[in-house]
Coordinates of C-alpha atoms and ligand atoms in Angstrom, one line a residue:
M30 CA 154.5 42.1 61.4
L31 CA 155.6 38.6 62.4
T32 CA 159.2 37.6 62.0
V33 CA 160.0 34.4 60.1
E34 CA 160.7 32.5 63.3
Q35 CA 157.4 33.7 64.9
A36 CA 155.5 32.8 61.8
L37 CA 157.0 29.3 61.5
E38 CA 156.5 28.7 65.2
H39 CA 152.9 29.7 64.8
I40 CA 152.4 27.4 61.9
L41 CA 154.1 24.4 63.5
S42 CA 152.0 24.9 66.7
R43 CA 148.9 24.2 64.4
V44 CA 150.4 21.1 62.8
A45 CA 149.2 17.7 64.2
P46 CA 150.6 14.6 62.5
L47 CA 148.2 12.9 60.1
G48 CA 147.0 9.4 60.6
V49 CA 148.9 6.3 59.8
E50 CA 148.6 3.7 57.1
R51 CA 150.1 0.3 56.3
V52 CA 152.0 0.3 53.0
L53 CA 154.2 -1.9 51.0
L54 CA 157.9 -1.5 51.6
L55 CA 158.8 0.8 48.7
D56 CA 155.9 3.1 49.3
A57 CA 157.4 3.8 52.8
A58 CA 160.4 5.5 51.2
S59 CA 161.0 9.0 52.6
R60 CA 158.2 8.6 55.1
I61 CA 158.2 8.4 58.9
L62 CA 157.7 5.2 60.8
A63 CA 154.6 5.2 63.0
E64 CA 155.0 1.7 64.6
P65 CA 158.3 0.2 65.7
V66 CA 159.8 -2.6 63.7
V67 CA 160.6 -5.5 66.0
S68 CA 162.5 -8.4 64.5
T69 CA 160.9 -11.8 64.5
R70 CA 164.1 -13.3 63.2
T71 CA 167.7 -13.8 64.0
L72 CA 170.3 -12.4 61.6
P73 CA 172.5 -13.9 60.4
P74 CA 170.3 -17.0 60.8
H75 CA 173.4 -19.3 61.2
D76 CA 177.1 -19.1 61.7
N77 CA 178.6 -18.4 58.3
S78 CA 181.8 -17.6 56.6
A79 CA 182.9 -14.1 55.8
M80 CA 185.4 -15.3 53.2
D81 CA 185.9 -17.8 50.5
G82 CA 188.3 -20.2 52.2
Y83 CA 188.5 -23.1 54.6
A84 CA 186.8 -23.8 57.9
V85 CA 189.0 -25.6 60.4
F86 CA 189.7 -26.4 64.0
A87 CA 192.1 -23.5 64.8
A88 CA 194.1 -25.8 67.0
D89 CA 194.9 -28.0 64.0
I90 CA 196.8 -25.3 62.2
A91 CA 198.4 -23.5 65.1
A92 CA 201.9 -24.3 63.8
A93 CA 201.3 -23.3 60.2
S94 CA 203.8 -21.1 58.4
R95 CA 204.7 -20.4 54.8
E96 CA 207.8 -22.5 55.1
R97 CA 206.0 -25.4 56.9
P98 CA 202.4 -25.4 55.7
V99 CA 200.0 -27.6 57.7
I100 CA 198.3 -30.0 55.2
L101 CA 194.8 -31.1 55.9
P102 CA 192.4 -33.3 53.9
I103 CA 189.3 -31.5 52.5
G104 CA 186.4 -33.4 54.0
L105 CA 183.5 -31.1 53.1
R106 CA 182.5 -28.5 50.6
V107 CA 179.7 -25.9 51.4
G108 CA 178.3 -23.3 49.1
A109 CA 176.2 -20.3 50.1
G110 CA 172.6 -21.5 50.5
H111 CA 173.6 -25.1 51.4
L112 CA 174.0 -26.7 54.7
P113 CA 177.0 -28.9 55.6
S114 CA 176.2 -32.6 55.3
R115 CA 177.9 -33.3 58.6
P116 CA 179.9 -31.7 61.4
L117 CA 183.6 -31.2 60.8
S118 CA 186.0 -33.6 62.5
P119 CA 189.4 -32.6 63.9
G120 CA 192.2 -33.0 61.4
E121 CA 190.2 -32.0 58.3
A122 CA 189.1 -28.8 56.6
A123 CA 185.9 -27.8 54.9
R124 CA 186.0 -25.7 51.8
V125 CA 183.4 -22.8 52.4
M126 CA 182.2 -19.9 50.2
T127 CA 181.3 -16.5 51.5
G128 CA 177.9 -16.7 53.3
A129 CA 178.0 -20.5 53.5
A130 CA 177.1 -22.1 56.9
V131 CA 180.2 -23.1 58.8
P132 CA 180.0 -26.7 59.8
D133 CA 179.6 -27.5 63.5
G134 CA 182.9 -28.1 65.2
A135 CA 184.9 -25.7 63.0
D136 CA 185.9 -22.6 65.0
A137 CA 187.8 -20.5 62.4
V138 CA 187.9 -19.7 58.7
V139 CA 191.1 -19.2 56.8
K140 CA 190.8 -17.2 53.6
R141 CA 191.9 -18.9 50.3
E142 CA 194.8 -16.5 49.9
D143 CA 196.4 -17.9 53.0
T144 CA 196.4 -21.4 51.7
D145 CA 198.4 -23.1 48.9
E146 CA 195.2 -23.6 46.9
G147 CA 196.2 -21.1 44.2
D148 CA 199.8 -22.4 43.9
A149 CA 198.8 -26.1 44.0
G150 CA 195.7 -25.7 41.9
A151 CA 194.0 -27.8 44.5
P152 CA 190.7 -29.3 43.4
A153 CA 187.6 -27.4 44.3
A154 CA 185.5 -30.5 44.8
S155 CA 185.7 -32.4 48.1
G156 CA 188.7 -34.7 48.3
G157 CA 192.2 -33.5 47.9
K158 CA 194.3 -31.6 50.4
V159 CA 195.0 -28.1 51.3
G160 CA 198.0 -26.5 52.8
F161 CA 197.7 -23.7 55.4
F162 CA 200.3 -20.9 55.5
V163 CA 199.1 -19.2 58.6
P164 CA 197.5 -20.1 61.9
A165 CA 194.0 -18.7 62.7
N166 CA 192.6 -17.2 65.9
P167 CA 189.4 -19.0 67.1
G168 CA 186.4 -17.2 65.6
A169 CA 188.4 -15.7 62.7
H170 CA 186.2 -14.8 59.6
I171 CA 183.1 -16.4 61.1
R172 CA 180.0 -14.2 61.2
R173 CA 178.1 -15.5 64.2
R174 CA 174.4 -16.2 64.3
G175 CA 172.5 -13.2 65.7
D176 CA 175.6 -10.8 65.6
D177 CA 173.6 -8.4 63.5
I178 CA 170.0 -8.6 64.8
A179 CA 168.6 -10.7 67.6
E180 CA 165.0 -11.9 67.5
G181 CA 162.8 -9.5 69.5
A182 CA 165.1 -6.5 69.0
E183 CA 163.6 -3.2 68.1
V184 CA 165.5 -2.4 64.9
L185 CA 163.6 0.8 63.9
R186 CA 161.8 3.2 66.2
V187 CA 158.7 5.4 65.8
G188 CA 159.8 8.6 64.2
D189 CA 162.6 7.0 62.2
A190 CA 162.8 8.2 58.6
I191 CA 162.7 5.4 56.1
G192 CA 165.4 5.4 53.5
P193 CA 167.0 2.8 51.3
A194 CA 169.0 1.2 54.1
E195 CA 165.9 0.9 56.4
I196 CA 164.0 -0.7 53.5
G197 CA 166.8 -3.2 53.0
L198 CA 166.9 -3.9 56.7
C199 CA 163.1 -4.6 56.8
A200 CA 163.3 -6.7 53.7
G201 CA 166.2 -8.7 55.3
L202 CA 163.8 -9.4 58.2
G203 CA 161.0 -10.5 55.9
R204 CA 158.9 -7.3 56.7
A205 CA 157.1 -6.4 53.4
V206 CA 154.6 -4.0 55.1
L207 CA 155.3 -1.0 57.3
T208 CA 153.1 1.4 59.3
V209 CA 154.0 4.9 58.4
R210 CA 152.4 8.4 58.6
R211 CA 150.1 9.3 55.7
R212 CA 151.2 11.7 53.0
P213 CA 149.2 14.9 53.0
T214 CA 147.2 15.7 49.8
V215 CA 148.0 19.3 48.8
A216 CA 145.7 21.2 46.5
I217 CA 147.4 24.0 44.5
L218 CA 145.5 26.9 43.0
S219 CA 146.9 29.8 41.1
T220 CA 145.0 33.0 40.5
G221 CA 145.4 35.8 37.9
D222 CA 143.7 37.0 34.7
E223 CA 147.2 37.0 33.1
L224 CA 147.7 33.2 33.4
C225 CA 147.4 30.5 30.8
D226 CA 148.1 26.8 31.0
V227 CA 151.6 25.4 30.2
D228 CA 150.3 23.8 27.0
Q229 CA 148.8 27.0 25.7
V230 CA 150.6 29.8 23.7
P231 CA 150.3 32.9 25.8
A232 CA 148.0 35.6 24.2
P233 CA 149.4 39.2 24.4
G234 CA 149.5 40.2 28.0
Q235 CA 149.5 36.6 29.2
I236 CA 152.2 34.5 31.0
V237 CA 152.2 30.7 31.7
N238 CA 151.0 29.6 35.1
S239 CA 154.4 28.3 36.2
N240 CA 153.8 28.6 40.0
V241 CA 151.4 25.7 40.1
W242 CA 154.0 23.4 38.6
A243 CA 156.9 24.6 40.7
L244 CA 154.8 24.3 43.9
A245 CA 153.5 20.9 42.9
A246 CA 157.2 19.7 42.5
Q247 CA 158.0 21.2 45.9
V248 CA 155.1 19.4 47.4
A249 CA 156.2 16.1 45.8
E250 CA 159.8 16.7 46.9
A251 CA 158.6 17.2 50.5
G252 CA 156.7 13.9 50.3
G253 CA 153.2 15.3 49.8
L254 CA 150.7 14.4 47.1
P255 CA 150.1 17.4 44.9
V256 CA 146.6 18.0 43.5
V257 CA 147.0 20.6 40.7
L258 CA 143.9 22.8 40.5
G259 CA 145.2 25.0 37.7
H260 CA 144.2 28.7 37.9
A261 CA 141.2 30.9 38.5
R262 CA 140.6 34.3 37.0
D263 CA 140.7 37.4 39.2
D264 CA 137.0 37.0 40.0
A265 CA 135.8 36.5 43.6
G266 CA 133.2 33.9 42.6
A267 CA 135.6 31.9 40.4
I268 CA 138.3 31.9 43.1
R269 CA 135.8 30.9 45.8
A270 CA 134.6 27.9 43.7
R271 CA 138.1 26.6 43.3
I272 CA 138.9 27.2 47.0
R273 CA 135.9 25.1 47.9
E274 CA 137.4 22.3 45.7
G275 CA 140.8 22.7 47.3
L276 CA 139.5 22.5 50.8
A277 CA 138.9 18.8 50.1
A278 CA 142.6 18.3 50.4
D279 CA 144.6 18.1 53.7
V280 CA 146.4 21.4 52.8
L281 CA 145.4 24.2 50.4
L282 CA 148.0 26.4 48.7
T283 CA 147.0 29.4 46.7
S284 CA 149.4 31.6 44.7
G285 CA 148.9 35.2 43.8
G286 CA 146.3 37.7 44.7
V287 CA 147.4 38.2 48.3
S288 CA 149.1 41.6 48.1
V289 CA 147.5 45.0 48.0
G290 CA 146.6 45.3 44.3
D291 CA 143.1 46.1 43.0
F292 CA 142.5 42.5 42.0
D293 CA 144.0 40.8 45.1
L294 CA 140.9 38.9 46.0
V295 CA 142.3 35.7 47.6
R296 CA 142.2 36.7 51.3
G297 CA 138.5 37.7 51.0
A298 CA 137.6 34.6 49.1
L299 CA 139.4 32.4 51.7
E300 CA 137.5 34.1 54.5
A301 CA 134.2 33.8 52.6
E302 CA 134.8 30.0 52.4
G303 CA 135.3 29.7 56.1
V304 CA 139.0 29.9 56.3
G305 CA 140.1 31.8 59.5
L306 CA 143.1 33.9 58.6
E307 CA 145.8 33.9 61.4
F308 CA 148.4 36.1 59.7
W309 CA 148.9 37.7 56.4
K310 CA 152.3 39.3 56.4
V311 CA 155.8 38.2 57.4
A312 CA 158.8 40.5 57.7
M313 CA 160.9 38.9 55.0
K314 CA 162.1 39.5 51.4
P315 CA 160.9 38.0 49.2
G316 CA 157.6 36.7 50.3
K317 CA 156.2 39.4 52.6
P318 CA 152.5 38.9 51.7
V319 CA 152.4 35.2 52.8
T320 CA 149.2 34.4 54.4
F321 CA 148.2 31.6 56.7
G322 CA 144.9 30.3 58.0
R323 CA 142.9 27.3 58.9
G324 CA 139.9 25.9 57.1
P325 CA 137.2 23.4 58.1
G326 CA 138.6 20.6 60.3
G327 CA 141.8 22.6 61.0
R328 CA 143.1 22.2 57.4
L329 CA 146.2 24.3 56.8
V330 CA 145.8 27.0 54.2
F331 CA 148.7 29.0 52.8
G332 CA 148.2 32.1 50.6
L333 CA 151.5 32.4 48.8
P334 CA 152.6 35.4 46.8
G335 CA 152.3 35.4 43.1
N336 CA 155.9 36.2 42.1
P337 CA 157.5 32.9 41.2
A338 CA 160.6 33.2 43.4
S339 CA 158.6 34.6 46.3
S340 CA 156.1 31.7 46.3
M341 CA 158.9 29.1 46.2
V342 CA 160.8 30.8 49.0
A343 CA 157.7 31.1 51.1
F344 CA 157.0 27.4 50.4
E345 CA 160.5 26.5 51.5
L346 CA 160.3 28.4 54.7
F347 CA 156.8 27.7 55.8
V348 CA 154.9 25.1 53.8
R349 CA 157.7 22.5 53.6
P350 CA 158.2 22.3 57.4
A351 CA 154.4 22.0 57.8
L352 CA 154.1 19.2 55.3
R353 CA 157.0 17.3 56.9
G354 CA 155.4 17.9 60.3
L355 CA 152.1 16.4 59.1
M356 CA 154.1 13.4 58.1
G357 CA 155.7 13.2 61.5
D358 CA 159.1 14.6 60.6
L359 CA 160.2 17.6 62.7
R360 CA 163.8 17.8 61.4
P361 CA 164.4 21.1 59.6
R362 CA 166.6 21.6 56.6
P363 CA 170.3 21.7 57.4
R364 CA 171.7 25.2 58.1
V365 CA 175.4 25.8 57.7
T366 CA 177.7 28.7 58.1
V367 CA 179.1 29.7 54.7
M368 CA 181.6 32.4 53.5
L369 CA 180.2 34.8 51.1
E370 CA 182.0 35.1 47.8
D371 CA 180.1 38.2 46.7
G372 CA 179.0 41.4 48.2
F373 CA 175.3 42.5 48.4
E374 CA 173.5 45.7 49.1
R375 CA 170.6 45.0 51.6
G376 CA 167.4 46.8 51.6
G377 CA 167.1 46.7 55.3
G378 CA 164.1 46.3 57.6
R379 CA 163.4 42.7 56.6
V380 CA 165.4 39.5 56.7
Q381 CA 166.4 38.6 53.2
F382 CA 166.7 35.2 51.6
L383 CA 169.1 35.1 48.6
R384 CA 169.4 32.4 46.0
A385 CA 172.9 31.0 46.2
V386 CA 175.1 28.1 45.1
V387 CA 177.0 26.6 48.0
R388 CA 180.1 24.7 47.3
I389 CA 182.5 22.8 49.6
V390 CA 186.0 23.7 48.6
R391 CA 188.6 21.2 49.7
K392 CA 192.2 22.5 50.0
P393 CA 194.8 19.9 50.9
G394 CA 195.9 20.4 54.5
Q395 CA 193.3 23.1 55.2
G396 CA 190.1 21.2 55.6
D397 CA 186.8 22.1 53.9
R398 CA 185.6 25.6 53.3
W399 CA 181.9 26.3 52.6
I400 CA 181.6 29.1 50.1
A401 CA 178.3 30.7 48.9
H402 CA 178.1 32.3 45.5
L403 CA 175.1 34.7 45.4
L404 CA 173.3 34.4 42.1
R405 CA 173.1 37.7 40.2
S406 CA 169.4 37.8 39.7
Q407 CA 167.6 38.1 43.0
D408 CA 164.4 39.8 41.6
S409 CA 161.3 38.0 42.8
H410 CA 160.0 37.5 39.2
K411 CA 163.1 35.6 38.1
L412 CA 163.1 31.8 38.3
S413 CA 166.3 31.4 36.3
S414 CA 168.4 32.0 39.5
M415 CA 166.1 29.9 41.6
A416 CA 166.7 27.0 39.2
R417 CA 170.5 27.2 39.6
S418 CA 170.5 27.6 43.4
N419 CA 171.1 24.9 46.0
A420 CA 170.7 27.1 49.0
L421 CA 169.1 30.2 50.4
V422 CA 171.5 32.6 52.2
E423 CA 169.8 34.3 55.1
L424 CA 170.8 37.9 55.7
P425 CA 169.6 39.5 59.0
A426 CA 167.3 42.5 58.8
D427 CA 170.1 45.1 59.2
S428 CA 170.7 47.4 56.3
G429 CA 174.0 48.2 54.5
R430 CA 176.3 46.1 52.5
V431 CA 177.6 42.7 53.1
V432 CA 181.1 42.1 51.8
P433 CA 182.9 39.1 50.3
G434 CA 184.4 37.0 53.0
E435 CA 181.6 37.6 55.5
A436 CA 180.2 34.6 57.3
V437 CA 176.5 34.1 56.9
T438 CA 173.9 31.3 57.4
A439 CA 172.7 29.2 54.4
I440 CA 169.7 26.9 54.3
L441 CA 170.6 24.0 52.1
T442 CA 167.7 23.3 49.8
G443 CA 169.8 21.0 47.6
V444 CA 173.1 19.1 47.7
P445 CA 176.2 21.3 48.0
V446 CA 178.6 21.1 45.1
Q447 CA 182.0 19.6 45.9
A448 CA 184.9 21.4 44.4
D449 CA 188.7 21.3 44.8
A450 CA 190.7 24.4 45.3
Ligands
AMP3 P1 150.1 38.9 42.4 O1 150.6 38.3 43.7 O2 148.9 38.2 42.0 O3 150.0 40.4 42.4 O4 151.2 38.5 41.3 C1 152.5 39.0 41.5 C2 153.3 38.7 40.2 O5 153.5 37.3 40.1 C3 152.7 39.2 38.9 O6 153.7 39.6 38.1 C4 152.0 38.0 38.4 O7 151.9 38.0 37.0 C5 153.0 36.9 38.8 N1 152.3 35.6 39.0 C6 151.2 35.4 39.7 N2 150.7 34.2 39.7 C7 151.6 33.5 38.9 C8 151.7 32.2 38.5 N3 150.9 31.2 38.9 N4 152.8 31.8 37.7 C9 153.7 32.7 37.3 N5 153.6 34.0 37.7 C10 152.6 34.4 38.4
MG4 MG1 147.5 38.5 40.6

């Protein structure tokens, strides 16, 4: 049986990034850039003030102090979005707002708080005088043209992940369209005679097909485009027909019907539809029967176990990295060392993934401690504990008990909780 690492390595070796597409800025969010962004502009476009205050020749106020303010006439007034009507002359000051272009000649800005403006209630309009309480170093509070981004600079590289700041950066440069990797379409099919749809009341013996929705949400969270195929009965012909439909997508996920029961027909149906199976068991708990193969055109096909927690864990470990890989992102989920708060009796033989809540406990003077609370229900049919978890704690394949205080590895599937001790 393959180990989790071997299975993941096998899958990733079959992942070739999808093609690229040009999309509007917001649609690039959470995707991977496929062409560099080269600036065609200079930012800031002009020298501008970092403060509301006065632009001056620094030499004019070199002797300024609170006791002996230097008084200058206000010759100009510049708001953000407006250009100075003329250069500044020595011996005068320009009232400037944050972001306003600094007039030519001026080499420093003094913030309002360092002038008498407040005390004197100096007029805001041009005319009047202003007293300076402090000298200024040349260059003070002036944001120089080009000090953020030079024209021709590569501001984002191929492979960069696009988040809100990258989108803002591109917008600031007037880039409304980006070239990114395509999102994979992911068809999701459940199997089982016991299943009914979420909007139906289960008949005796039935349960709602929850996997298809949990998996669709996992697909969306990973950046893929879920195509919900619903469920097929445990009938080879019915399953094959839906698999044929699903093979139109970039990736096909099935859930259920891959273990050793009398009605576990999925593997046979996949093969009958031309999917070459490459492995069908991984040494892990939960999720052992996870199956992987490739369909026509090298499409990735995952046969996930039917138990709800097993299918979600198998998705997390194998499908998510594959989907991110198709989108050009090879960064794995963060793994951290955490201290167990609870003990746990291991079955042994297989690496185990336990649903946990990881919290960062901050104790004054002691730094942060990462603590994992193991949720009580670890049975693979229970989603209640999956719902509360933000991490999977990985216990190596040894048997025996792990005890509170032991250091283990956790895969962060959500945001850790911040807590004070
Ligand atoms: P199977 O892998 O088909 O043997 O299913 C294992 C367990 O998971 C059984 O208890 C099934 O009823 C349950 N199960 C299978 N598919 C689903 C599904 N789509 N939604 C919820 N539970 C499921
Ligand atoms: Mg079944």
